[in-house]
Short mmCIF file of C-alpha atoms and ligand atoms in Angstrom, two decimals:
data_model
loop_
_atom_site.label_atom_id
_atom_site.label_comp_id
_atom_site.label_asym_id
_atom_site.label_seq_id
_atom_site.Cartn_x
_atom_site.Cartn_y
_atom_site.Cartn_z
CA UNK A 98 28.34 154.41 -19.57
CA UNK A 99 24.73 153.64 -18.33
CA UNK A 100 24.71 150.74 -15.45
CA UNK A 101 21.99 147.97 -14.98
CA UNK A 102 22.28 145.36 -12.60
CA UNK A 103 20.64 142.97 -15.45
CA UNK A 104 20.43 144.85 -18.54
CA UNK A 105 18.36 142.58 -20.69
CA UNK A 106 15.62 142.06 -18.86
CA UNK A 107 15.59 145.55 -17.54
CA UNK A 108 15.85 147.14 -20.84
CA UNK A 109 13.95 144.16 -22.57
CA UNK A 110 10.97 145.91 -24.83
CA UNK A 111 7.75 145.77 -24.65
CA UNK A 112 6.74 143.02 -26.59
CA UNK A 113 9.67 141.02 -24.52
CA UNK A 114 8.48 141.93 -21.08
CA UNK A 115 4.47 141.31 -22.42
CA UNK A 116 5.84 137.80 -23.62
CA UNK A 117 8.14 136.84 -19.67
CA UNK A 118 4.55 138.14 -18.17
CA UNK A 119 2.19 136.22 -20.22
CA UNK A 120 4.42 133.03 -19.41
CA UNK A 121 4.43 133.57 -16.24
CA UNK A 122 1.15 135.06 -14.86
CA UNK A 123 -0.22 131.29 -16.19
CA UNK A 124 1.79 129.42 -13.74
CA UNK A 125 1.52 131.90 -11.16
CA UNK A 126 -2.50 131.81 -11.62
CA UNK A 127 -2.61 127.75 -11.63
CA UNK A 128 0.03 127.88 -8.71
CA UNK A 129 -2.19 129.91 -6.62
CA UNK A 130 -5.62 127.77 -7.42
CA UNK A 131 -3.97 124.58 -6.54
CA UNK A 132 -1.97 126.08 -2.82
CA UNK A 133 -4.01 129.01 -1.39
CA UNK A 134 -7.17 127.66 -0.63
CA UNK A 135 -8.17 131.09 0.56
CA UNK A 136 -7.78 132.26 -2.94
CA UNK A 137 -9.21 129.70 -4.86
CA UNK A 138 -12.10 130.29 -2.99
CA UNK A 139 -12.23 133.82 -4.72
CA UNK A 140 -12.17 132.77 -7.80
CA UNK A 141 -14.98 130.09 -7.72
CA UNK A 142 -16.79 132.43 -6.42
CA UNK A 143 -16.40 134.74 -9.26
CA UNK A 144 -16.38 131.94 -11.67
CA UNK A 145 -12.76 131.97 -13.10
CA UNK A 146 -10.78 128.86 -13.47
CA UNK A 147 -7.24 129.30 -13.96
CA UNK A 148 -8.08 127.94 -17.60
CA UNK A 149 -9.71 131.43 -18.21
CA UNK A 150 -5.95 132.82 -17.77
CA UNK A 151 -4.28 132.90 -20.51
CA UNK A 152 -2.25 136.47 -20.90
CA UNK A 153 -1.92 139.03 -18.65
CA UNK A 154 -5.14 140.59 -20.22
CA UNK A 155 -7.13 138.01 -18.56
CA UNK A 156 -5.94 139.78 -15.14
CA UNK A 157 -8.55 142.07 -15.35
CA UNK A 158 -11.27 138.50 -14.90
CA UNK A 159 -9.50 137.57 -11.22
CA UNK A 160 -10.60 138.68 -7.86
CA UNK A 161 -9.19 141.73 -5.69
CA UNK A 162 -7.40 140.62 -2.95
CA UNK A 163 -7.14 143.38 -0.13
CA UNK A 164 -5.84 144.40 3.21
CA UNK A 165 -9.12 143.11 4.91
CA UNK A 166 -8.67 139.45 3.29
CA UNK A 167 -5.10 139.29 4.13
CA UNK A 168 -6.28 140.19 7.89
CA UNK A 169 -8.54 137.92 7.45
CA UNK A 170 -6.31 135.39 6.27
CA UNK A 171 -3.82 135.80 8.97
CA UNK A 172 -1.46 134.23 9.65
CA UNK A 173 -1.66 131.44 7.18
CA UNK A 174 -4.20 131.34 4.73
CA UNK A 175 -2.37 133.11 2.10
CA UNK A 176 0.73 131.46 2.36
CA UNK A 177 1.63 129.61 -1.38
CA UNK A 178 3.52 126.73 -0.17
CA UNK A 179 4.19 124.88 3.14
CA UNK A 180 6.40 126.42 6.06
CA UNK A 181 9.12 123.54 5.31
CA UNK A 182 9.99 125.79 2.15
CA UNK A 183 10.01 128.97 3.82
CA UNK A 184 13.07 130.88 5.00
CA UNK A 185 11.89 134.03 6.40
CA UNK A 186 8.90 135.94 7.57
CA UNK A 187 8.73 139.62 7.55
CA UNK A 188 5.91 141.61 8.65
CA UNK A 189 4.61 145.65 7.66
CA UNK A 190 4.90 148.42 9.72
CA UNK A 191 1.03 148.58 10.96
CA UNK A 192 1.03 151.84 9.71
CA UNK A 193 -2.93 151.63 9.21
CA UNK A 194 -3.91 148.73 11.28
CA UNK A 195 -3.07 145.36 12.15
CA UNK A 196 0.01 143.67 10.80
CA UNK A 197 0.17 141.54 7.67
CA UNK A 198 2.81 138.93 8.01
CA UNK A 199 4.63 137.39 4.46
CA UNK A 200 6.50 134.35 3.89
CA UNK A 201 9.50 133.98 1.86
CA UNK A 202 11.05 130.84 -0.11
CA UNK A 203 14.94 131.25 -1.21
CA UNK A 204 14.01 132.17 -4.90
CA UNK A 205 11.20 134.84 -3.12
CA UNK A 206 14.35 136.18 -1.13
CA UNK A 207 16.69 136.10 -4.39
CA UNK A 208 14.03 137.86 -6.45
CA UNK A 209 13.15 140.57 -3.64
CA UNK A 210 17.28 141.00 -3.25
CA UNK A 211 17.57 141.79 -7.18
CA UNK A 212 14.94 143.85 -7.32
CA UNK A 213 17.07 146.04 -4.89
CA UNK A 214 19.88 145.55 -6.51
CA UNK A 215 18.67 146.90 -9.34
CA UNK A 216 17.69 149.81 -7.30
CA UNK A 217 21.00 150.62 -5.84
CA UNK A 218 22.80 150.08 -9.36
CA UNK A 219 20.41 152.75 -11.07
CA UNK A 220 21.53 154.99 -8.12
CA UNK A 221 25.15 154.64 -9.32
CA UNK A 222 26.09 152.01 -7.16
CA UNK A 223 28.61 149.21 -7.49
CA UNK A 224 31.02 146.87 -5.23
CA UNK A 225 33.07 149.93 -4.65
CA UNK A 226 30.33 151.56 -3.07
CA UNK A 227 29.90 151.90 0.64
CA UNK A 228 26.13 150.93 1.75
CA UNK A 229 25.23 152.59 4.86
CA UNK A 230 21.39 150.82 5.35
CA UNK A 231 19.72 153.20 8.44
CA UNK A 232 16.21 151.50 7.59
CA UNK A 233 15.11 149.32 10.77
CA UNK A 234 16.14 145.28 10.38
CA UNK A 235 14.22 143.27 11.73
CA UNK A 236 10.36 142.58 10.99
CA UNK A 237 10.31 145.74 8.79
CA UNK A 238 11.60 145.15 5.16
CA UNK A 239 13.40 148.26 4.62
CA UNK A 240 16.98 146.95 6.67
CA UNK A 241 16.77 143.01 5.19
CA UNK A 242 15.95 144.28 1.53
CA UNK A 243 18.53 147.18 0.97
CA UNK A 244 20.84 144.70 3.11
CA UNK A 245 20.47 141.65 0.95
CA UNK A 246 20.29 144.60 -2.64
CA UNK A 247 23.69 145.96 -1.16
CA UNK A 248 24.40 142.37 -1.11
CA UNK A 249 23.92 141.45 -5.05
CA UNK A 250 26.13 144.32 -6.11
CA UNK A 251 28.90 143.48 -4.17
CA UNK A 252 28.89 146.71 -2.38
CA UNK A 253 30.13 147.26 1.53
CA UNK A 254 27.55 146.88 3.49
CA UNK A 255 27.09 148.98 6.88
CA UNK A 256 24.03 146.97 8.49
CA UNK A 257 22.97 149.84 11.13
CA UNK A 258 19.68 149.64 11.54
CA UNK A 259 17.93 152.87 12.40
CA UNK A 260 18.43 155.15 14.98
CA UNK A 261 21.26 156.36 17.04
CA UNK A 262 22.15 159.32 14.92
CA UNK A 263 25.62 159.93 16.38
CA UNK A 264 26.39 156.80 15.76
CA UNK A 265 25.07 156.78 12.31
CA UNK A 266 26.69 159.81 11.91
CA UNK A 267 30.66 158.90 13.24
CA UNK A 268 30.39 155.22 11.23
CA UNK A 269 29.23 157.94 8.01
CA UNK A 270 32.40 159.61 8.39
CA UNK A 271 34.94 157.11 9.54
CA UNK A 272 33.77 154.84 6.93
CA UNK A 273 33.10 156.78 4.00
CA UNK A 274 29.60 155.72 3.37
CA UNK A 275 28.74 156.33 -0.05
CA UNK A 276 25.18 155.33 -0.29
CA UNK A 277 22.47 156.19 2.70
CA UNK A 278 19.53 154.03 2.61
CA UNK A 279 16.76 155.29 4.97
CA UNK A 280 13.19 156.75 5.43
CA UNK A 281 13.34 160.27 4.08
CA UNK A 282 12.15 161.95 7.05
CA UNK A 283 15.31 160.52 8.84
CA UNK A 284 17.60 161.42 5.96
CA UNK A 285 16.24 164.95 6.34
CA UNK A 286 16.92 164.24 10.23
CA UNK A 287 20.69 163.51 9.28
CA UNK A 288 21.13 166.11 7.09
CA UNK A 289 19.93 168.53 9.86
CA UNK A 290 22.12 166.91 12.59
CA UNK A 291 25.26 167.07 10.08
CA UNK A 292 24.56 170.66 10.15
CA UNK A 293 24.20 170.95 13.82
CA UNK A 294 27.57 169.38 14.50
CA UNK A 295 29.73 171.94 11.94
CA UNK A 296 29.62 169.39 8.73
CA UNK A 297 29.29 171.09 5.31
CA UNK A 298 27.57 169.20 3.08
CA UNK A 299 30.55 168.39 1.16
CA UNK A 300 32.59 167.51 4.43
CA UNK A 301 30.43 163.65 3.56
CA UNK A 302 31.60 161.46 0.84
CA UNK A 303 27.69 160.44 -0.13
CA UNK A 304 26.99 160.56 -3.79
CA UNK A 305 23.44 159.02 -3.28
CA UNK A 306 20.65 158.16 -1.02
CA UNK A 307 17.60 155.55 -1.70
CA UNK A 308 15.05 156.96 0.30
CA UNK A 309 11.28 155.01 0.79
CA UNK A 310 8.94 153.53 2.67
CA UNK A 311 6.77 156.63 3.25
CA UNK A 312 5.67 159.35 0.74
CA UNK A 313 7.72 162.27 0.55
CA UNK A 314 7.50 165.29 -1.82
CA UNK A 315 10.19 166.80 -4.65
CA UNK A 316 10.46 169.66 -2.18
CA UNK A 317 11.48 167.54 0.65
CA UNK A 318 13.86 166.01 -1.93
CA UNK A 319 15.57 168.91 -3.12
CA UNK A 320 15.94 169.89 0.73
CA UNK A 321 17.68 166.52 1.53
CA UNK A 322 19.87 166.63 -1.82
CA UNK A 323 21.36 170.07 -0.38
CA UNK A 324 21.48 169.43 3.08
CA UNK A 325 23.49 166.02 2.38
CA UNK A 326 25.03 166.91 -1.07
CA UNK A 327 23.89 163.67 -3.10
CA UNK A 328 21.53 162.87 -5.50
CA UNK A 329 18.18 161.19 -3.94
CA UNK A 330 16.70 158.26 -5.33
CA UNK A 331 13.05 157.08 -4.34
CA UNK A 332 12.27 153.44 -4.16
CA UNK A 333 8.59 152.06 -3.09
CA UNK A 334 7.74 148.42 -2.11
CA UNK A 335 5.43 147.23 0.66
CA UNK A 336 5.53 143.92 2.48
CA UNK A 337 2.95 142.16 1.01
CA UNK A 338 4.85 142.31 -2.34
CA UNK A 339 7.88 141.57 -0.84
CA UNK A 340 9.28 144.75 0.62
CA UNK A 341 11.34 147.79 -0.83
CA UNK A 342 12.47 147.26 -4.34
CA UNK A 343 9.16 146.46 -6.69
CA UNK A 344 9.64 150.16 -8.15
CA UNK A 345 13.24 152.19 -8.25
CA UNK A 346 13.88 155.70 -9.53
CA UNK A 347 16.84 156.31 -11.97
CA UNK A 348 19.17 158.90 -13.02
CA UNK A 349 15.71 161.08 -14.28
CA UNK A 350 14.24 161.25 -11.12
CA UNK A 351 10.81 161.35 -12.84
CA UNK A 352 9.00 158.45 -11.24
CA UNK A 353 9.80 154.23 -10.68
CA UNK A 354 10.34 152.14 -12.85
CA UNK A 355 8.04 148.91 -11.40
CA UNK A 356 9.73 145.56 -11.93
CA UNK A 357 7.35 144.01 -14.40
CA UNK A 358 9.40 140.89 -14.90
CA UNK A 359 8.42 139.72 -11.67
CA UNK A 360 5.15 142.22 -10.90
CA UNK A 361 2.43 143.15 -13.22
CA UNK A 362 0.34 146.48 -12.18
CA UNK A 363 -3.18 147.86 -12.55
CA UNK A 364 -3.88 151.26 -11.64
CA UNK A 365 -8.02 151.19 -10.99
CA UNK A 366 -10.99 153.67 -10.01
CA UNK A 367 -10.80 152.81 -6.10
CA UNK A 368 -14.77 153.21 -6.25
CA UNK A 369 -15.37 150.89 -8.75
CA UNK A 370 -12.59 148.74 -9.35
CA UNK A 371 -12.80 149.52 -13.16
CA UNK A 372 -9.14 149.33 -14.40
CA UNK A 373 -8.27 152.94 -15.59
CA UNK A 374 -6.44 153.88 -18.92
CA UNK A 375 -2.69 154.48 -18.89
CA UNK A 376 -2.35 158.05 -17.66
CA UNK A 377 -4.97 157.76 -14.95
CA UNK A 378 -4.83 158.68 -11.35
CA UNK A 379 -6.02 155.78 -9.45
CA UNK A 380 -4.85 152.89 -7.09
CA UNK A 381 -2.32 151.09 -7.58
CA UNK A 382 -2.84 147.06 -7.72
CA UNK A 383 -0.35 144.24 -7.98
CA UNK A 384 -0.28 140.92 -9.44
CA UNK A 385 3.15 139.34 -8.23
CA UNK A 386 4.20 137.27 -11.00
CA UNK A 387 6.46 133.88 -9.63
CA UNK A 388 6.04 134.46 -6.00
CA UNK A 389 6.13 131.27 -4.07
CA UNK A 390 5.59 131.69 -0.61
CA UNK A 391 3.18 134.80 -0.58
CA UNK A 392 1.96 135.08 -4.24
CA UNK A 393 -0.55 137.70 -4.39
CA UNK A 394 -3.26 138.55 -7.26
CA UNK A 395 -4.96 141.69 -7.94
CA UNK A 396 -3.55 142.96 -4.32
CA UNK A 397 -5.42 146.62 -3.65
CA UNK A 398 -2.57 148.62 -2.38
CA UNK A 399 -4.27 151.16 -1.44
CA UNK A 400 -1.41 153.52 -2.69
CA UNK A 401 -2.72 156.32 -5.48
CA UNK A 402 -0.40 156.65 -8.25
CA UNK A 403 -0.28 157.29 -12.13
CA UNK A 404 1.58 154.68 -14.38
CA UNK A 405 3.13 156.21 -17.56
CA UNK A 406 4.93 154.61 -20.60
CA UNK A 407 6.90 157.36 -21.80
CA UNK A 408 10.08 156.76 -23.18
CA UNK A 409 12.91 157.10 -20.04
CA UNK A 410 16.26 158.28 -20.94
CA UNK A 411 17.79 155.73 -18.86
CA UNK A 412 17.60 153.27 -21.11
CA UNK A 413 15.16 151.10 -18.76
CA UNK A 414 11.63 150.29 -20.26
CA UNK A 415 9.95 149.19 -17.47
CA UNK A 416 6.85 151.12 -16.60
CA UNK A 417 7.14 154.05 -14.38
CA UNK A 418 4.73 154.92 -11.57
CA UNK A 419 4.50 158.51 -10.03
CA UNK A 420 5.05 158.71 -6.35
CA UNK A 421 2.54 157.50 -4.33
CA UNK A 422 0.41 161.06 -3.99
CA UNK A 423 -0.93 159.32 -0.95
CA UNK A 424 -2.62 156.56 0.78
CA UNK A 425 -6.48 156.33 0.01
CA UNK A 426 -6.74 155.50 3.87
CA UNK A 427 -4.32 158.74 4.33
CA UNK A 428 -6.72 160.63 2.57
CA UNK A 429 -8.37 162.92 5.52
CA UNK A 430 -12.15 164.35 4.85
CA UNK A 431 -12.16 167.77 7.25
CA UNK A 432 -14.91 169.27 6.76
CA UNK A 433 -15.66 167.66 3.59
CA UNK A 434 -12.76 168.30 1.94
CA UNK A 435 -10.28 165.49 0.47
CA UNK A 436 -7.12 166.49 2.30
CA UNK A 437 -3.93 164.54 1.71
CA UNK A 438 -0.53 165.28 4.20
CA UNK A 439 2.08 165.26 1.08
CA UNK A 440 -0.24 168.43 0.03
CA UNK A 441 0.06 170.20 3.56
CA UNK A 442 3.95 169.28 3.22
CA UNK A 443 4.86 170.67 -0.40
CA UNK A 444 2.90 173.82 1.44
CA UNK A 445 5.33 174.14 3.98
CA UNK A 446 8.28 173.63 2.05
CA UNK A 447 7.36 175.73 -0.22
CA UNK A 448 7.16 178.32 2.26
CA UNK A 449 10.61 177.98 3.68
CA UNK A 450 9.67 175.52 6.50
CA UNK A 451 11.65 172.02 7.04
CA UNK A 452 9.52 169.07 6.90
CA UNK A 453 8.49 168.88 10.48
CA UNK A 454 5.11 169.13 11.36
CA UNK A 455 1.90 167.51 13.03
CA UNK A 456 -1.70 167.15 11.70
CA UNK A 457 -3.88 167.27 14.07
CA UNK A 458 -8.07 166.70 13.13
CA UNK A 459 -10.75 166.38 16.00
CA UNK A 460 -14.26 166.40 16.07
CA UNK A 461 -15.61 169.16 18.05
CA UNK A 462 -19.46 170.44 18.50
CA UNK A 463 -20.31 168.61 15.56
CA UNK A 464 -17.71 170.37 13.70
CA UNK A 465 -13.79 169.31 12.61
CA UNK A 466 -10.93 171.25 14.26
CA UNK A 467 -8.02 171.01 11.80
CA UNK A 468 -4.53 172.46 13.46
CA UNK A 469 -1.31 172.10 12.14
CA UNK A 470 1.63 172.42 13.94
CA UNK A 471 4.89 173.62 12.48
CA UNK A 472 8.39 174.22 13.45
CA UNK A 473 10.15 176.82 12.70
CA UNK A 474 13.71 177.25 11.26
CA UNK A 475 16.14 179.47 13.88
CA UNK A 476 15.67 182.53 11.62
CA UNK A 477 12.35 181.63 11.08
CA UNK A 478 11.54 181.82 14.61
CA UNK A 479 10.92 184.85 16.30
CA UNK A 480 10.66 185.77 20.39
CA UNK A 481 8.05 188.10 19.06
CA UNK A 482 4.16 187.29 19.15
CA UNK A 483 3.35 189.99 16.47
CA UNK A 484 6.20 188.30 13.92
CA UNK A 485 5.15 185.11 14.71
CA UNK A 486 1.28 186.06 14.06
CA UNK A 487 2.08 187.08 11.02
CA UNK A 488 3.65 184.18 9.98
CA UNK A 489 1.06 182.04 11.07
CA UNK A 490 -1.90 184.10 8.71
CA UNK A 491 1.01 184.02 5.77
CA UNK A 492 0.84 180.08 5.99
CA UNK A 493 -3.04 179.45 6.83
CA UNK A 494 -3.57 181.75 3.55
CA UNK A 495 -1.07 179.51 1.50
CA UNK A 496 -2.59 176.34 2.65
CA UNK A 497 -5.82 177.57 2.34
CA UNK A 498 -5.22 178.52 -1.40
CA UNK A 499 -3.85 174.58 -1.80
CA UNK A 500 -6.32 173.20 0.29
CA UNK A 501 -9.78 175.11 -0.11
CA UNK A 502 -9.34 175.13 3.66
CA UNK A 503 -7.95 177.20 6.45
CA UNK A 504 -6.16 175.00 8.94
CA UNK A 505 -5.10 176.94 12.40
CA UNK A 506 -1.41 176.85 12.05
CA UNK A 507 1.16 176.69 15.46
CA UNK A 508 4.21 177.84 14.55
CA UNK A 509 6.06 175.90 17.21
CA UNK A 510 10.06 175.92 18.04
CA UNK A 511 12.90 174.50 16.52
CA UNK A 512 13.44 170.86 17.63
CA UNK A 513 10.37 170.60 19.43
CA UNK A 514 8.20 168.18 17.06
CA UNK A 515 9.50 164.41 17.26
CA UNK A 516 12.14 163.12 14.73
CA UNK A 517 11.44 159.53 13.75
CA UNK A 518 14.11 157.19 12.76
CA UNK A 519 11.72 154.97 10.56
CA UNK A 520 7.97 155.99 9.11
CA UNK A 521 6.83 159.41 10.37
CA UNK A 522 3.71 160.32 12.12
CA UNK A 523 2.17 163.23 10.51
CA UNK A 524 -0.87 163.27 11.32
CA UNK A 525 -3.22 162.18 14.20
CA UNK A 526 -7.04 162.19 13.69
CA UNK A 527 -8.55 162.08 16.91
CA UNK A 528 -11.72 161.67 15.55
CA UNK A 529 -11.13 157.75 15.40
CA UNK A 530 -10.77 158.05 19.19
CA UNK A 531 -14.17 159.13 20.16
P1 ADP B 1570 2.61 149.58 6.28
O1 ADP B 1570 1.37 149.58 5.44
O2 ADP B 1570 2.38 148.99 7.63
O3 ADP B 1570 3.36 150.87 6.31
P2 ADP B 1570 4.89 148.49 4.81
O4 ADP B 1570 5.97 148.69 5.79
O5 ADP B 1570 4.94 147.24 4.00
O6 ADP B 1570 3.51 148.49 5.53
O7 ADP B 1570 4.87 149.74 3.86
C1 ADP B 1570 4.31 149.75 2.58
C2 ADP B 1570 3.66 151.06 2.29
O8 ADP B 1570 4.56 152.16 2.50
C3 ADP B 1570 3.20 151.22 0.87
O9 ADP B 1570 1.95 150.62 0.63
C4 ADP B 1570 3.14 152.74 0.72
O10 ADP B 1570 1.93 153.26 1.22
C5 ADP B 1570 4.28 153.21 1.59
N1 ADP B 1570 5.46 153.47 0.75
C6 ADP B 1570 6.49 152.64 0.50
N2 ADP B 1570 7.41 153.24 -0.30
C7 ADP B 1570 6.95 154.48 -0.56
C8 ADP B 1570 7.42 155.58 -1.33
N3 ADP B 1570 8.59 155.54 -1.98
N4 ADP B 1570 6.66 156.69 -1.38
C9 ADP B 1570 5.48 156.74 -0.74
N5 ADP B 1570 4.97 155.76 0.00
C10 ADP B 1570 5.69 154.63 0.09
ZN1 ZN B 1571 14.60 155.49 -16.20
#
């Protein structure tokens, strides 16, 4: 039997979900002209009056709002209502620059909760389930969301936090966690220190994982569904939206299904801002739909994604986005070429490496230095120069086929590149230094 954590709405056709969003993008559009003076500012500007907003087909007549405004805006010209019906403030990562701080109302908290709960359901979860939530609390959305999703279904919740991998580890065990919720890089990282202590992958009683927050590829996925033995589950959100949980994947694995009850997206030409066709490759942009205390139009996300419409066999009709290929701010230029990490990654994986490597990109004479450095499996590595050497062209040829260019490749040790227990740092362009 197929499990939804509310069916109707999240099998509700199309002509249902058109009709909640038309509804409510009018209230949402009036609510932001009369309390986010910031916004409304945008709008006269571009001459559109709430009046002009009468589907969500008039979307496409609003302002962008993007990263730079809500900088801009900080800390409180964005916020939707006053601080007196706030509850909670939760801020991003700063992944790519300063931090953007959100506000939440009760019903923004319920709504964000659901939407997780909806995420952990289509993973196969239910109150029987044991939680086991390794994504940082605090500031960061990943802990509170997954914590509050957990919540909703009725599940056990372990509260960890991240880091301390024995720790994680013995509570895994001793507890029979049944669920992981984490970054993927540190699932990999648990997977790998199961191993290291003598656990089998069956020796864990996880059936699933919800893994987000940072792109990942389906090689790294199939790696962390065999290391682990479960089934993994990507979910994407970002802060400004409300945090993990806007999109889920379900039993098909074949992309997210966004929740478009509560968030209506674009995907547009980042160049132009010309919304794209269904099918297209272009940035992702959300209109949140009854937010109250950070209700966002048009938001640029920066994230580069394709939205498709095809029938999913879960039973869910909700559109489905593609994993984020990549950031448009990820995006490196070396040497003139577009070069995205997630490409250098499904490279390496491809190749037999584990996901643990640095991107390196300087500037020097005038001319890009692009160096990747990977570590090596134990039978990967090799005490000999000549093996290693060899190696090394093997990749740089492989990358250089993906790519359309050569990057000098270290093959480094086993455990010597940095594990991270939240977002990983792949790469670091010194260029911005100089
Ligand atoms: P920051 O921009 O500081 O990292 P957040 O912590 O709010 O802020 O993270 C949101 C961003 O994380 C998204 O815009 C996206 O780039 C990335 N992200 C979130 N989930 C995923 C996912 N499942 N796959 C790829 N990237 C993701
Ligand atoms: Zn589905």
């Amino acid at each position: 039997m197929k499990n939804y954590y509310q069916k109707e709405v999240e099998t509700a056709s199309y002509e249902e979900i058109r009709q909640i969003q038309n509804e409510k993008i009018v209230k949402q559009v009036r609510y932001v002209y009369d309390n986010v003076p910031y916004y409304r500012n945008l709008m006269d500007k571009k001459g559109v009056s709430p009046d002009d907003i009468k589907s969500v087909d008039d979307i496409k007549k609003l302002p962008f709002l993007t990263k730079d405004d809500l900088r801009e805006a900080y800390p409180y010209g964005l916020r939707g209502t006053d601080l007196k019906n706030c509850v909670r403030i939760q801020s991003t990562s700063g992944t790519t620059g300063k931090r953007v701080v959100a506000f939440y109302t009760q019903k923004d908290i319920d709504m964000w909760e659901e939407c997780c709960a909806r995420a952990i359901v289509a993973a196969g979860g239910t109150n029987e389930d044991v939680v086991q939530v390794c994504y940082g609390y605090g500031l960061f959305t990943g802990g509170p969301g997954l914590n509050g999703g957990s919540h909703k279904v009725g599940s056990l919740t372990l509260p960890m936090s991240s880091g301390n991998t024995d720790r994680q580890i013995q509570f895994m065990m001793d507890l029979d966690a049944t669920i992981l919720c984490c970054t993927p890089s540190y699932a990999a990282y648990i997977g790998e220190s199961l191993a290291e202590k003598g656990y089998k992958p069956e020796d864990n009683k996880l059936k699933a994982g919800i893994f987000g927050a940072e792109p990942w590829t389906e090689e790294m996925r199939q790696g962390i569904e065999k290391s682990l033995g479960i089934k993994a589950y990507d979910i994407y959100g970002l802060t400004e939206t409300s945090g993990p949980g806007v999109a889920f994947e379900c039993e098909e694995q074949t992309g997210m299904h966004i929740n478009e009850d509560h968030f209506y997206a674009e995907i547009i030409d980042p160049d132009t801002g010309e919304v794209l066709p269904e099918g297209s490759k272009g940035e992702l942009v959300f209109t949140s739909l009854d937010k109250e205390g950070f209700p966002l139009l048009r938001y640029r996300t920066k994230d580069i994604c394709i939205l498709s419409r095809k029938k999913c066999s879960c039973g869910r009709t909700h559109v489905k986005m593609t994993k984020p290929l990549g950031r448009s701010d990820d995006m490196m230029i070396i040497r003139g070429v577009n070069v995205f990490p997630s490409q250098i990654e499904a490279v390496l994986l491809k190749e037999g490496y584990p996901p643990n490597y640095q991107i390196v990109v300087d500037r020097v004479n005038n001319s890009d230095t692009f160096d990747i450095y990977v570590e090596c499996t134990p039978e990967l590595f090799s005490d000999k120069v000549s093996e290693m050497q060899t190696q090394e062209k093997k990749l740089n040829l492989a990358m250089r086929s993906m790519l359309g260019i050569g990057p000098k490749i270290h093959l480094v040790a086993p455990k010597t590149i940095e594990r991270s227990e939240g977002k990983a740092v792949r790469v670091i362009d010194k260029r911005k230094l100089h």
